[in-house]
Amino acid sequence: MDKLSITGGKRLNGEIMVSGAKNAALPILCASLLCSDDITLHNVPALKDIGTTLKLLQQLGVKSQQPQPGTVTLNASQVNSLEAPYELVKTMRASILVLGPLLTRFGEARVSLPGGCAIGQRPVDQHIKGLAALGAEIHIEHGFVVARAKRLKGASIRTDMVTVTGTENLMMAAVLAEGRTVLENAAREPEITDLAELLIKMGARIEGHGTDRIVIDGVERLHGASHHIVADRIEAGTFLCAVGAAGGDIMLRQAAPDTLGAVLDKLSEAGVAIETGPDWIRGTMNRRPDAVGFRTYEYPAFPTDMQAQLMAMNTVAQGTAVIVENIFENRFMHVQELRRMGAQIDIDGPTAVVTGIEALSGATVMATDLRASASLVIAGLAAEGTTTVERIYHLDRGYERMEEKLRQVGADIVRITEAS
C-alpha cells in the first residue's frame, strides 16, 4: 500500500498546472448514457474515481477510448446492462449518478446503494424523492435502488436539502422527460453549471443553472458533443493552503479563480497575497499565516471540501481560529492525526477551535478520507522533520499526481510503494 514521505520546511516556488475537476468530470461521464452518439471530453483528470466510473460505464456497455492523456470519447449506443453492481458502486458514491440517465433513456435502472468516504450521512433519499415526482416507480430491493418508468414526466421538485449529486441526477433525468421540470433549492456549484453546459451542447433545454432554481424543458433525444471540463477549484485551493502554511510563491495555471471566491477571501485574510487573471492564480506567503475562522456552507459559501486543508494551515497560524462544519457530521477525522503532529485543536460537536503553534513536528499519520489526506500533506510540508502519510489511496481518488506537482515547486515529498 502506497504512502507519502514528506520532509517539511521547504518553501514552495514555481508553477503548477491545475487538473480538471473530479466533481465535474464524474457526472459528465455519466451524462454520456443520455445519447447514442460520441461524447468527447477534454481535461479529464487521471484519478482513481475516474477509472472506477469508466469501468462502471464499460460494464453497462459504453465504449470508451482515450486517444491522448486527458481526453476521453464515450459512446453509449450499445448499452446492454442497466445494473450498476455493488462491487463498483461501494468504492464511490458518485456511482449513483448513472441512475437518472439510465432511467430517463431506457425506462429502467438498478443501481446499488453507494459507498465512498466515511465523512457522514449522505443519503440518496432526495434522488429517490425527485425521481418519484417525475413519475418513476422506485423500490429498494436487496441493497439496490430499482427504478422504472415508461417516460418520465416534468414536475416541480423542491428537495428538502441542497444536494449536489441529487441536483445532477435530477437534471440529467429531466432533460429527456416529457414537459417542464423545475428544480427548486437546487445546488449552485460550478460543477453543476459545467454539467448543464455539456447537456445544452447535447441539445438539452436548461435555464437557471448556477442559481437555486433550474428550469428544464424535456426533449425527445440528445446528440453528441465535445466539452472541456472546468478546472478543479478544490485542488487549486489545496495548493494555495499549502503555500500559506509552508511559505513561498506559486503560480497556478489553467485555474478558475471565479469559482474560488470564498476560499480566496479567507486566504487573503490569513495573509496570503493573492493575484488572479482569467485562468491563473498566484499565491505568495512570506510569514506565518494569521488564524482565520470560517463556517462551511453550500456554494458560494466556504466549501466543506476545503475545511480540512484550511484547518491544517491554521495549525501553524498566529492566533486562534473557530471552524464550524455545517455539512458533514463526521468531517473532523483528520483532527486526531493533526494532533499527533502537535496541533492544538479542541472539538465540541460541529465546532473546532484551532490554536496555532510555531511549528508542527513530523510524525506518522493515517489518511481517513480524501480531503483529510490533503490536510495531512499540507501539515507535513509545514512541519519540522519527516511526516509519513499512510493510506493515501484516499488521496489518489481526488488528486492527480499530487506529489509530482508539489515536487515541481520544491517540496521534499516522495511516494513509497510497498508490496501489499
CSV table of C-alpha atoms in Angstrom, one decimal, residues 57-63 77-83 106:
chain,number,residue,atom,x,y,z
A,57,LEU,CA,-19.8,2.6,-17.8
A,58,GLN,CA,-17.9,-0.1,-19.7
A,59,GLN,CA,-19.8,-2.7,-17.7
A,60,LEU,CA,-23.1,-1.1,-18.8
A,61,GLY,CA,-21.9,-1.4,-22.4
A,62,VAL,CA,-20.5,2.1,-23.0
A,63,LYS,CA,-17.5,2.1,-25.4
A,77,SER,CA,-25.1,3.3,-28.5
A,78,GLN,CA,-24.8,-0.3,-27.3
A,79,VAL,CA,-25.8,-0.3,-23.7
A,80,ASN,CA,-26.5,-3.9,-22.7
A,81,SER,CA,-26.9,-3.7,-19.0
A,82,LEU,CA,-29.0,-1.4,-16.7
A,83,GLU,CA,-27.4,-2.5,-13.5
A,106,PHE,CA,-34.1,3.3,-21.1
